[in-house]
mmCIF file of C-alpha atoms in Angstrom:
data_model
loop_
_atom_site.group_PDB
_atom_site.id
_atom_site.type_symbol
_atom_site.label_atom_id
_atom_site.label_comp_id
_atom_site.label_asym_id
_atom_site.label_seq_id
_atom_site.Cartn_x
_atom_site.Cartn_y
_atom_site.Cartn_z
ATOM 1 C CA MET A 1 29.873 25.258 115.296
ATOM 2 C CA ARG A 2 28.860 23.344 112.186
ATOM 3 C CA ALA A 3 32.054 23.788 110.561
ATOM 4 C CA VAL A 4 34.305 23.093 113.759
ATOM 5 C CA ALA A 5 32.264 19.481 114.428
ATOM 6 C CA VAL A 6 33.073 18.721 110.391
ATOM 7 C CA ILE A 7 36.493 19.577 110.883
ATOM 8 C CA PHE A 8 36.595 17.811 113.630
ATOM 9 C CA ALA A 9 34.387 14.199 112.243
ATOM 10 C CA LEU A 10 36.847 14.928 109.507
ATOM 11 C CA LEU A 11 40.228 14.409 111.641
ATOM 12 C CA ALA A 12 38.499 11.369 113.488
ATOM 13 C CA VAL A 13 37.620 9.571 110.418
ATOM 14 C CA LEU A 14 41.508 9.825 109.127
ATOM 15 C CA SER A 15 42.851 9.187 112.253
ATOM 16 C CA ALA A 16 42.030 5.444 111.264
ATOM 17 C CA VAL A 17 43.932 5.563 108.852
ATOM 18 C CA ALA A 18 46.985 3.335 110.519
ATOM 19 C CA CYS A 19 51.000 4.731 109.458
ATOM 20 C CA GLY A 20 52.620 2.269 111.899
ATOM 21 C CA GLY A 21 54.937 3.049 115.165
ATOM 22 C CA GLY A 22 57.855 1.291 115.259
ATOM 23 C CA ASP A 23 59.428 0.187 118.707
ATOM 24 C CA ASP A 24 56.238 2.390 120.759
ATOM 25 C CA ASP A 25 55.610 -0.174 123.644
ATOM 26 C CA ASP A 26 52.340 2.783 123.933
ATOM 27 C CA SER A 27 50.145 0.785 121.495
ATOM 28 C CA ASP A 28 46.920 2.324 123.072
ATOM 29 C CA VAL A 29 47.959 5.996 122.838
ATOM 30 C CA ALA A 30 50.017 6.051 119.485
ATOM 31 C CA THR A 31 47.878 4.033 116.894
ATOM 32 C CA ASP A 32 47.827 5.971 114.068
ATOM 33 C CA ASP A 33 50.600 8.267 112.963
ATOM 34 C CA ASP A 34 48.738 10.090 110.383
ATOM 35 C CA THR A 35 45.410 11.849 111.728
ATOM 36 C CA SER A 36 46.192 15.285 111.410
ATOM 37 C CA SER A 37 48.825 18.030 110.685
ATOM 38 C CA ASP A 38 50.647 18.214 107.608
ATOM 39 C CA ASP A 39 52.552 21.199 107.804
ATOM 40 C CA THR A 40 53.663 21.674 104.444
ATOM 41 C CA SER A 41 56.487 23.648 102.748
ATOM 42 C CA ASP A 42 56.536 26.321 100.575
ATOM 43 C CA ASP A 43 56.973 27.591 97.125
ATOM 44 C CA ASP A 44 60.255 27.971 94.922
ATOM 45 C CA THR A 45 63.052 27.008 97.943
ATOM 46 C CA SER A 46 65.389 25.033 96.262
ATOM 47 C CA ASP A 47 66.631 21.576 97.868
ATOM 48 C CA ASP A 48 70.491 22.876 96.888
ATOM 49 C CA ASP A 49 72.150 22.434 100.305
ATOM 50 C CA THR A 50 74.813 24.694 99.304
ATOM 51 C CA ALA A 51 77.348 23.812 102.583
ATOM 52 C CA ASP A 52 80.977 23.714 101.381
ATOM 53 C CA ASP A 53 81.807 20.185 100.618
ATOM 54 C CA ASP A 54 85.867 21.428 101.325
ATOM 55 C CA THR A 55 84.812 21.974 104.901
ATOM 56 C CA ALA A 56 84.968 18.325 105.655
ATOM 57 C CA ASP A 57 85.863 17.145 109.442
ATOM 58 C CA ASP A 58 87.646 14.266 107.887
ATOM 59 C CA ASP A 59 90.355 14.840 111.139
ATOM 60 C CA THR A 60 87.249 13.794 113.379
ATOM 61 C CA SER A 61 87.007 10.041 112.312
ATOM 62 C CA ASP A 62 87.808 8.383 115.425
ATOM 63 C CA ASP A 63 84.697 5.959 115.442
ATOM 64 C CA ASP A 64 84.430 5.627 119.540
ATOM 65 C CA ASP A 65 85.957 9.129 120.606
ATOM 66 C CA THR A 66 83.355 11.427 121.664
ATOM 67 C CA SER A 67 84.671 13.756 123.128
ATOM 68 C CA ASP A 68 84.557 16.890 121.055
ATOM 69 C CA ASP A 69 88.348 18.592 120.149
ATOM 70 C CA ASP A 70 88.275 17.755 117.220
ATOM 71 C CA ILE A 71 85.621 19.562 115.696
ATOM 72 C CA VAL A 72 87.261 21.970 112.813
ATOM 73 C CA ASP A 73 86.857 25.668 114.546
ATOM 74 C CA ASP A 74 87.241 28.362 111.520
ATOM 75 C CA ASP A 75 85.706 31.444 112.296
ATOM 76 C CA ASP A 76 85.899 32.141 108.591
ATOM 77 C CA THR A 77 83.802 29.217 107.569
ATOM 78 C CA ASP A 78 80.712 30.942 106.589
ATOM 79 C CA LEU A 79 77.507 27.846 105.947
ATOM 80 C CA GLY A 80 75.123 30.249 104.471
ATOM 81 C CA ILE A 81 72.138 28.143 103.137
ATOM 82 C CA LEU A 82 71.804 24.639 104.038
ATOM 83 C CA THR A 83 69.083 22.171 103.414
ATOM 84 C CA ALA A 84 67.193 20.240 105.775
ATOM 85 C CA MET A 85 64.346 17.846 105.715
ATOM 86 C CA GLN A 86 62.400 15.997 107.346
ATOM 87 C CA PHE A 87 60.620 12.675 106.281
ATOM 88 C CA ASN A 88 58.274 10.300 107.845
ATOM 89 C CA VAL A 89 58.677 7.340 105.966
ATOM 90 C CA GLY A 90 56.550 4.781 107.056
ATOM 91 C CA THR A 91 53.539 3.751 105.123
ATOM 92 C CA THR A 92 49.964 2.231 106.315
ATOM 93 C CA LYS A 93 47.609 -0.004 104.793
ATOM 94 C CA GLY A 94 44.900 2.390 104.984
ATOM 95 C CA LEU A 95 45.803 3.774 100.737
ATOM 96 C CA ASP A 96 44.434 2.148 97.477
ATOM 97 C CA HIS A 97 47.589 0.430 96.850
ATOM 98 C CA ASP A 98 45.864 -1.084 94.079
ATOM 99 C CA ALA A 99 45.166 1.334 92.217
ATOM 100 C CA GLY A 100 48.693 2.411 90.541
ATOM 101 C CA ASP A 101 50.755 0.267 88.716
ATOM 102 C CA ASP A 102 53.716 0.543 90.555
ATOM 103 C CA GLY A 103 54.573 -3.272 92.008
ATOM 104 C CA TYR A 104 53.235 -2.136 95.651
ATOM 105 C CA THR A 105 50.147 -3.982 96.376
ATOM 106 C CA GLN A 106 47.286 -3.984 98.858
ATOM 107 C CA GLU A 107 48.444 -7.426 99.384
ATOM 108 C CA MET A 108 51.949 -6.238 100.464
ATOM 109 C CA ALA A 109 50.828 -3.407 102.319
ATOM 110 C CA ASP A 110 48.781 -6.126 104.776
ATOM 111 C CA ILE A 111 51.744 -7.732 105.343
ATOM 112 C CA ALA A 112 53.766 -4.548 105.983
ATOM 113 C CA ASP A 113 51.276 -4.166 108.229
ATOM 114 C CA GLU A 114 51.353 -7.485 109.826
ATOM 115 C CA LEU A 115 54.887 -8.322 110.272
ATOM 116 C CA TYR A 116 57.127 -4.506 109.006
ATOM 117 C CA GLU A 117 55.612 -2.605 111.674
ATOM 118 C CA ASN A 118 54.096 -0.326 108.574
ATOM 119 C CA SER A 119 57.684 1.318 108.830
ATOM 120 C CA LEU A 120 59.842 1.641 105.950
ATOM 121 C CA SER A 121 60.123 -2.296 104.524
ATOM 122 C CA TRP A 122 59.771 -1.897 100.459
ATOM 123 C CA ASN A 123 63.256 -2.020 99.109
ATOM 124 C CA VAL A 124 62.035 -0.048 96.063
ATOM 125 C CA ALA A 125 60.974 2.551 98.716
ATOM 126 C CA GLU A 126 64.203 2.681 100.025
ATOM 127 C CA ALA A 127 66.141 2.920 96.909
ATOM 128 C CA ALA A 128 64.277 5.747 95.767
ATOM 129 C CA LEU A 129 64.752 7.630 98.949
ATOM 130 C CA THR A 130 68.659 6.787 99.046
ATOM 131 C CA ASP A 131 69.318 8.159 95.544
ATOM 132 C CA TYR A 132 67.078 11.341 96.522
ATOM 133 C CA PHE A 133 69.268 12.025 99.358
ATOM 134 C CA ALA A 134 72.482 11.564 97.343
ATOM 135 C CA ALA A 135 71.195 13.498 94.938
ATOM 136 C CA VAL A 136 69.930 16.340 97.597
ATOM 137 C CA ARG A 137 72.672 16.096 100.029
ATOM 138 C CA PRO A 138 70.611 17.379 103.459
ATOM 139 C CA ALA A 139 72.660 18.679 105.742
ATOM 140 C CA PHE A 140 70.493 18.081 109.018
ATOM 141 C CA VAL A 141 67.801 14.780 108.293
ATOM 142 C CA THR A 142 64.966 13.563 110.644
ATOM 143 C CA MET A 143 63.414 10.400 109.763
ATOM 144 C CA GLN A 144 60.693 8.309 111.945
ATOM 145 C CA GLU A 145 59.222 5.483 111.465
ATOM 146 C CA MET A 146 62.380 3.496 109.484
ATOM 147 C CA TYR A 147 62.528 0.314 109.887
ATOM 148 C CA TYR A 148 64.943 -1.428 112.255
ATOM 149 C CA ASP A 149 67.323 -4.151 110.850
ATOM 150 C CA PRO A 150 67.320 -6.528 113.915
ATOM 151 C CA TRP A 151 63.426 -6.419 113.784
ATOM 152 C CA CYS A 152 64.044 -9.248 111.100
ATOM 153 C CA GLU A 153 65.497 -11.635 113.141
ATOM 154 C CA ASP A 154 61.919 -12.240 114.723
ATOM 155 C CA ILE A 155 59.464 -12.563 111.967
ATOM 156 C CA GLU A 156 59.389 -15.533 108.687
ATOM 157 C CA VAL A 157 60.794 -13.528 105.812
ATOM 158 C CA ASP A 158 59.005 -14.335 102.160
ATOM 159 C CA PRO A 159 62.201 -14.478 100.031
ATOM 160 C CA GLU A 160 59.580 -13.943 97.213
ATOM 161 C CA LEU A 161 59.107 -10.440 98.568
ATOM 162 C CA ASP A 162 61.189 -7.268 97.473
ATOM 163 C CA PHE A 163 60.649 -6.209 101.383
ATOM 164 C CA VAL A 164 63.841 -4.991 103.389
ATOM 165 C CA CYS A 165 64.285 -8.090 105.517
ATOM 166 C CA LYS A 166 64.697 -10.349 102.144
ATOM 167 C CA THR A 167 68.361 -10.119 101.919
ATOM 168 C CA TYR A 168 69.021 -9.103 105.968
ATOM 169 C CA THR A 169 71.900 -10.326 108.210
ATOM 170 C CA SER A 170 73.344 -8.850 111.455
ATOM 171 C CA GLU A 171 76.540 -7.559 109.992
ATOM 172 C CA ARG A 172 75.140 -5.301 107.251
ATOM 173 C CA PRO A 173 74.570 -1.710 107.965
ATOM 174 C CA LEU A 174 71.349 -0.360 109.482
ATOM 175 C CA GLN A 175 68.595 0.813 107.349
ATOM 176 C CA VAL A 176 69.276 5.148 108.226
ATOM 177 C CA GLN A 177 72.976 4.648 107.360
ATOM 178 C CA ARG A 178 72.422 2.951 103.990
ATOM 179 C CA LEU A 179 69.745 5.817 103.169
ATOM 180 C CA LEU A 180 72.957 8.303 104.088
ATOM 181 C CA GLY A 181 75.784 7.028 103.653
ATOM 182 C CA ASP A 182 79.175 7.494 105.221
ATOM 183 C CA ASP A 183 79.050 11.090 104.880
ATOM 184 C CA TYR A 184 76.527 11.321 107.316
ATOM 185 C CA GLN A 185 76.975 10.739 111.707
ATOM 186 C CA VAL A 186 73.483 8.932 112.283
ATOM 187 C CA ALA A 187 71.994 8.990 115.735
ATOM 188 C CA CYS A 188 68.595 7.225 116.738
ATOM 189 C CA GLY A 189 66.352 7.241 119.887
ATOM 190 C CA THR A 190 66.510 4.742 122.989
ATOM 191 C CA LYS A 191 63.041 3.172 122.763
ATOM 192 C CA GLN A 192 61.778 4.775 119.674
ATOM 193 C CA VAL A 193 64.658 3.241 117.374
ATOM 194 C CA ASP A 194 63.037 3.707 114.560
ATOM 195 C CA ASN A 195 63.389 7.556 115.204
ATOM 196 C CA CYS A 196 66.721 8.907 113.491
ATOM 197 C CA VAL A 197 68.740 12.308 112.295
ATOM 198 C CA GLY A 198 71.694 12.463 110.354
ATOM 199 C CA VAL A 199 74.051 15.279 110.039
ATOM 200 C CA ARG A 200 76.092 15.673 107.407
ATOM 201 C CA LYS A 201 80.154 15.347 108.488
ATOM 202 C CA ASP A 202 81.394 18.417 106.848
ATOM 203 C CA VAL A 203 78.743 20.770 108.690
ATOM 204 C CA GLY A 204 78.852 19.556 111.929
ATOM 205 C CA ARG A 205 78.982 16.713 114.479
ATOM 206 C CA ILE A 206 76.572 16.030 117.179
ATOM 207 C CA LEU A 207 77.826 15.803 120.582
ATOM 208 C CA GLY A 208 78.468 12.715 122.487
ATOM 209 C CA CYS A 209 78.439 10.177 120.058
ATOM 210 C CA PRO A 210 80.491 8.127 117.331
ATOM 211 C CA LEU A 211 81.539 9.724 114.225
ATOM 212 C CA ASP A 212 81.023 6.526 112.168
ATOM 213 C CA GLU A 213 79.071 4.650 113.546
ATOM 214 C CA PRO A 214 75.323 4.320 114.360
ATOM 215 C CA CYS A 215 74.421 5.918 117.303
ATOM 216 C CA ILE A 216 71.401 4.357 119.004
ATOM 217 C CA GLY A 217 70.124 6.283 122.085
ATOM 218 C CA GLY A 218 72.239 9.687 121.294
ATOM 219 C CA LEU A 219 68.938 10.871 119.902
ATOM 220 C CA GLU A 220 68.273 11.558 123.542
ATOM 221 C CA GLY A 221 64.802 11.892 124.671
ATOM 222 C CA MET A 222 62.311 10.852 127.263
ATOM 223 C CA GLY A 223 58.383 10.098 127.584
ATOM 224 C CA PRO A 224 56.757 13.354 129.456
ATOM 225 C CA PRO A 225 56.424 13.792 132.656
ATOM 226 C CA SER A 226 52.848 13.455 133.142
ATOM 227 C CA GLY A 227 53.158 9.272 132.397
ATOM 228 C CA CYS A 228 51.018 9.125 128.848
ATOM 229 C CA THR A 229 53.978 7.580 127.367
ATOM 230 C CA THR A 230 57.515 6.335 128.206
ATOM 231 C CA SER A 231 58.055 6.625 124.478
ATOM 232 C CA ASP A 232 60.536 8.964 123.703
ATOM 233 C CA ARG A 233 58.197 10.912 120.759
ATOM 234 C CA VAL A 234 60.224 14.005 121.746
ATOM 235 C CA ALA A 235 63.948 13.820 121.359
ATOM 236 C CA ARG A 236 67.489 15.927 120.328
ATOM 237 C CA VAL A 237 70.944 15.841 119.561
ATOM 238 C CA LYS A 238 73.119 18.570 120.580
ATOM 239 C CA ILE A 239 75.190 19.829 117.459
ATOM 240 C CA GLU A 240 78.850 21.676 116.847
ATOM 241 C CA LEU A 241 79.130 23.206 113.643
ATOM 242 C CA VAL A 242 82.050 23.291 111.448
ATOM 243 C CA ASP A 243 82.184 27.445 112.241
ATOM 244 C CA GLY A 244 82.590 27.113 116.147
ATOM 245 C CA ARG A 245 78.022 27.393 116.814
ATOM 246 C CA GLU A 246 76.498 25.277 118.560
ATOM 247 C CA MET A 247 72.512 23.734 117.810
ATOM 248 C CA THR A 248 69.825 21.768 118.641
ATOM 249 C CA LEU A 249 68.094 19.736 116.062
ATOM 250 C CA VAL A 250 64.725 17.971 117.414
ATOM 251 C CA ASN A 251 62.637 15.095 115.862
ATOM 252 C CA VAL A 252 59.429 14.982 116.873
ATOM 253 C CA HIS A 253 56.816 12.133 116.364
ATOM 254 C CA GLY A 254 53.727 13.241 118.230
ATOM 255 C CA THR A 255 51.133 10.782 119.588
ATOM 256 C CA SER A 256 48.701 10.361 117.067
ATOM 257 C CA GLY A 257 44.827 9.268 117.067
ATOM 258 C CA PHE A 258 42.342 11.990 118.121
ATOM 259 C CA LYS A 259 40.857 10.486 121.483
ATOM 260 C CA LYS A 260 40.761 12.708 124.404
ATOM 261 C CA LYS A 261 43.921 10.888 125.323
ATOM 262 C CA ASP A 262 45.347 10.928 122.917
ATOM 263 C CA ARG A 263 45.199 14.805 122.509
ATOM 264 C CA GLU A 264 45.818 15.701 125.725
ATOM 265 C CA CYS A 265 49.007 13.421 126.165
ATOM 266 C CA ARG A 266 50.227 15.209 122.144
ATOM 267 C CA ALA A 267 50.083 18.676 124.314
ATOM 268 C CA ASP A 268 52.535 16.863 126.711
ATOM 269 C CA GLU A 269 54.733 15.878 124.084
ATOM 270 C CA PHE A 270 54.634 19.489 123.098
ATOM 271 C CA ALA A 271 55.402 20.910 126.004
ATOM 272 C CA GLN A 272 58.196 19.355 126.243
ATOM 273 C CA ILE A 273 59.688 20.489 123.188
ATOM 274 C CA PHE A 274 58.891 24.189 124.248
ATOM 275 C CA GLU A 275 58.707 24.238 128.277
ATOM 276 C CA ASP A 276 60.051 21.034 130.622
ATOM 277 C CA ARG A 277 60.887 17.790 128.727
ATOM 278 C CA GLY A 278 61.041 16.060 131.946
ATOM 279 C CA ASP A 279 64.337 17.127 133.413
ATOM 280 C CA GLY A 280 63.783 20.833 133.471
ATOM 281 C CA GLU A 281 64.350 22.389 130.950
ATOM 282 C CA PRO A 282 62.709 21.817 127.070
ATOM 283 C CA ALA A 283 64.245 19.641 124.535
ATOM 284 C CA ALA A 284 64.540 22.939 122.350
ATOM 285 C CA SER A 285 67.134 24.967 124.915
ATOM 286 C CA GLY A 286 70.297 25.085 122.674
ATOM 287 C CA PRO A 287 71.573 28.584 121.391
ATOM 288 C CA MET A 288 69.996 27.768 118.188
ATOM 289 C CA ASN A 289 67.192 25.350 117.397
ATOM 290 C CA LEU A 290 65.979 23.462 114.358
ATOM 291 C CA VAL A 291 62.421 21.397 115.910
ATOM 292 C CA MET A 292 61.777 19.386 112.412
ATOM 293 C CA GLY A 293 59.089 16.147 112.762
ATOM 294 C CA ASP A 294 55.640 14.729 112.175
ATOM 295 C CA ILE A 295 53.427 16.328 114.828
ATOM 296 C CA ASN A 296 50.124 14.492 114.049
ATOM 297 C CA THR A 297 48.048 16.669 114.532
ATOM 298 C CA ASP A 298 47.233 19.856 111.780
ATOM 299 C CA PRO A 299 47.617 23.148 113.824
ATOM 300 C CA PHE A 300 45.558 24.883 110.802
ATOM 301 C CA LEU A 301 42.439 22.645 110.483
ATOM 302 C CA ALA A 302 42.557 21.606 114.590
ATOM 303 C CA SER A 303 42.623 23.641 116.997
ATOM 304 C CA SER A 304 39.538 24.475 117.673
ATOM 305 C CA VAL A 305 38.921 20.858 118.289
ATOM 306 C CA ASP A 306 42.287 19.972 119.545
ATOM 307 C CA GLU A 307 43.972 20.940 122.375
ATOM 308 C CA SER A 308 47.509 19.818 121.430
ATOM 309 C CA ALA A 309 47.152 21.881 118.011
ATOM 310 C CA ALA A 310 46.157 25.041 119.975
ATOM 311 C CA TYR A 311 49.019 24.768 122.579
ATOM 312 C CA TRP A 312 51.447 24.249 119.691
ATOM 313 C CA ASN A 313 49.922 27.332 118.078
ATOM 314 C CA ASP A 314 51.147 29.541 121.386
ATOM 315 C CA TRP A 315 54.296 28.599 120.769
ATOM 316 C CA VAL A 316 54.599 28.645 116.955
ATOM 317 C CA GLY A 317 53.620 31.706 114.235
ATOM 318 C CA GLU A 318 54.542 34.965 113.775
ATOM 319 C CA GLY A 319 55.286 37.033 116.761
ATOM 320 C CA LYS A 320 56.038 33.638 118.917
ATOM 321 C CA PRO A 321 58.774 31.837 120.381
ATOM 322 C CA PHE A 322 58.947 29.460 117.699
ATOM 323 C CA ASP A 323 57.942 30.485 114.028
ATOM 324 C CA TYR A 324 57.776 28.354 110.351
ATOM 325 C CA ILE A 325 60.620 28.099 108.337
ATOM 326 C CA SER A 326 57.816 25.063 106.427
ATOM 327 C CA SER A 327 54.725 27.173 105.064
ATOM 328 C CA ASP A 328 52.342 28.770 107.594
ATOM 329 C CA GLU A 329 50.534 29.887 104.671
ATOM 330 C CA SER A 330 46.441 29.288 103.706
ATOM 331 C CA GLY A 331 46.543 26.222 101.397
ATOM 332 C CA GLY A 332 49.893 25.365 101.331
ATOM 333 C CA PRO A 333 50.927 22.234 100.339
ATOM 334 C CA GLY A 334 49.697 18.962 102.463
ATOM 335 C CA THR A 335 52.189 16.278 103.712
ATOM 336 C CA THR A 336 50.328 13.620 104.021
ATOM 337 C CA ALA A 337 48.637 11.252 100.783
ATOM 338 C CA GLY A 338 46.149 13.862 101.558
ATOM 339 C CA PHE A 339 46.115 17.718 102.230
ATOM 340 C CA LEU A 340 46.421 17.741 105.588
ATOM 341 C CA ARG A 341 49.504 19.268 107.188
ATOM 342 C CA ILE A 342 51.051 17.266 110.104
ATOM 343 C CA ASP A 343 55.112 17.406 109.053
ATOM 344 C CA HIS A 344 56.719 20.927 110.175
ATOM 345 C CA VAL A 345 59.655 22.480 110.506
ATOM 346 C CA VAL A 346 60.093 25.267 113.111
ATOM 347 C CA SER A 347 62.780 27.435 114.772
ATOM 348 C CA ASP A 348 63.312 30.521 117.260
ATOM 349 C CA LYS A 349 66.363 31.607 115.481
ATOM 350 C CA LEU A 350 66.646 30.168 111.839
ATOM 351 C CA THR A 351 64.599 31.585 108.963
ATOM 352 C CA GLY A 352 64.009 30.093 105.864
ATOM 353 C CA SER A 353 61.565 28.534 103.021
ATOM 354 C CA CYS A 354 59.955 25.045 101.963
ATOM 355 C CA VAL A 355 58.970 22.515 99.271
ATOM 356 C CA VAL A 356 57.260 19.397 99.535
ATOM 357 C CA PRO A 357 57.844 16.921 96.814
ATOM 358 C CA GLY A 358 54.593 15.191 95.729
ATOM 359 C CA GLY A 359 53.019 18.187 96.750
ATOM 360 C CA THR A 360 54.775 21.705 95.566
ATOM 361 C CA GLU A 361 53.655 22.397 92.298
ATOM 362 C CA GLY A 362 56.248 21.369 90.272
ATOM 363 C CA VAL A 363 58.497 19.165 92.361
ATOM 364 C CA ASP A 364 58.067 15.514 92.063
ATOM 365 C CA PRO A 365 57.703 13.303 94.612
ATOM 366 C CA VAL A 366 60.678 10.893 95.369
ATOM 367 C CA LEU A 367 58.732 7.598 94.156
ATOM 368 C CA ASP A 368 55.626 7.895 91.787
ATOM 369 C CA ALA A 369 53.962 5.470 93.708
ATOM 370 C CA ILE A 370 51.228 4.890 96.347
ATOM 371 C CA TYR A 371 53.472 3.592 99.085
ATOM 372 C CA TRP A 372 54.174 6.619 101.216
ATOM 373 C CA ASP A 373 51.446 8.636 103.660
ATOM 374 C CA HIS A 374 53.647 11.253 104.016
ATOM 375 C CA ARG A 375 55.569 13.537 101.808
ATOM 376 C CA PRO A 376 59.003 14.921 102.631
ATOM 377 C CA VAL A 377 59.665 18.590 103.479
ATOM 378 C CA VAL A 378 62.846 20.016 102.217
ATOM 379 C CA CYS A 379 63.599 23.369 103.873
ATOM 380 C CA ASP A 380 66.285 25.617 102.618
ATOM 381 C CA VAL A 381 67.581 27.427 105.966
ATOM 382 C CA ASP A 382 69.787 30.387 106.132
ATOM 383 C CA PHE A 383 72.414 29.675 108.959
ATOM 384 C CA ALA A 384 74.037 33.097 107.988
ATOM 385 C CA VAL A 385 71.488 35.369 109.345
ATOM 386 C CA ALA A 386 69.596 34.094 112.357
ATOM 387 C CA ARG A 387 66.717 35.991 113.546
#
């Protein structure tokens, strides 16, 4: 029992380190993003996306055409190994930002907390992540705690600080577009507009969304039936791949915190993924499902003290309806700035393996700075063979 108490006390202390929450209207429920689990990825999976660039869907480039008729349907297209990347890109003032000589200070962290929702707001970090995406070119991306540029209109900008609103204009592309570039179709949540997904156009297309414009609300979700939050923290897109198959990509940003109401609400959100999202079907209801996100609990450490972690474990793991693509090994790399594994990539049909840049031995971080409190999970996913 003492070990259980120690684990719970540790998780409770970590829950006091706020991660930012973006556009969540339930701030009493979701206060700290960073209190729990990190699913980390496993060893030597390279981040090379091997999808053939020459399968590009250029003929689908009608911005406002949301029909599916233009999808390439080529039975000979072999997608093979594709890279999927999950990253909570937010920050927190809870790290010792003055400990490094990287240009990001505790004073800047306090400003990011007060004005920028602890979202991705430091231009240096945005530039580093943009370069990383350009190098790795993941086929599928899920992100949480992005900065939604129109928020700049509601704050007083200090031009001396190299923050995201320094050069804001209403005409510039949204942050998700700047990060991923023109090769990606992007969709974001409705209330959680800071949660977004990207799909590389030569791999597939998000159904019901324009190809070349950000699809706000296209990452479609709802609050759980219990009403513990009205935010779309569990949201999905349906994708038609260039080989004609369909899949569902689910982006999860679980409620944070370890009070009883937080744990119960997070369990309700997980039930949305696997059982009923509120409309009679689970979010992961496609013929092939890829679930990625920051679940805000560590199912490997917290299952005895957190009902949401226990519920997750009923559905995810070897022999369960869903299994890990990211690491489920004891002692796997942490996906937070510490050792916790709260960021996960799982599937009902797909297999693969992952690395955690900055966490996996020999894999460099996206940016060598004390800025992010999460690490990305970068996975090679086998689309040629489904389990």
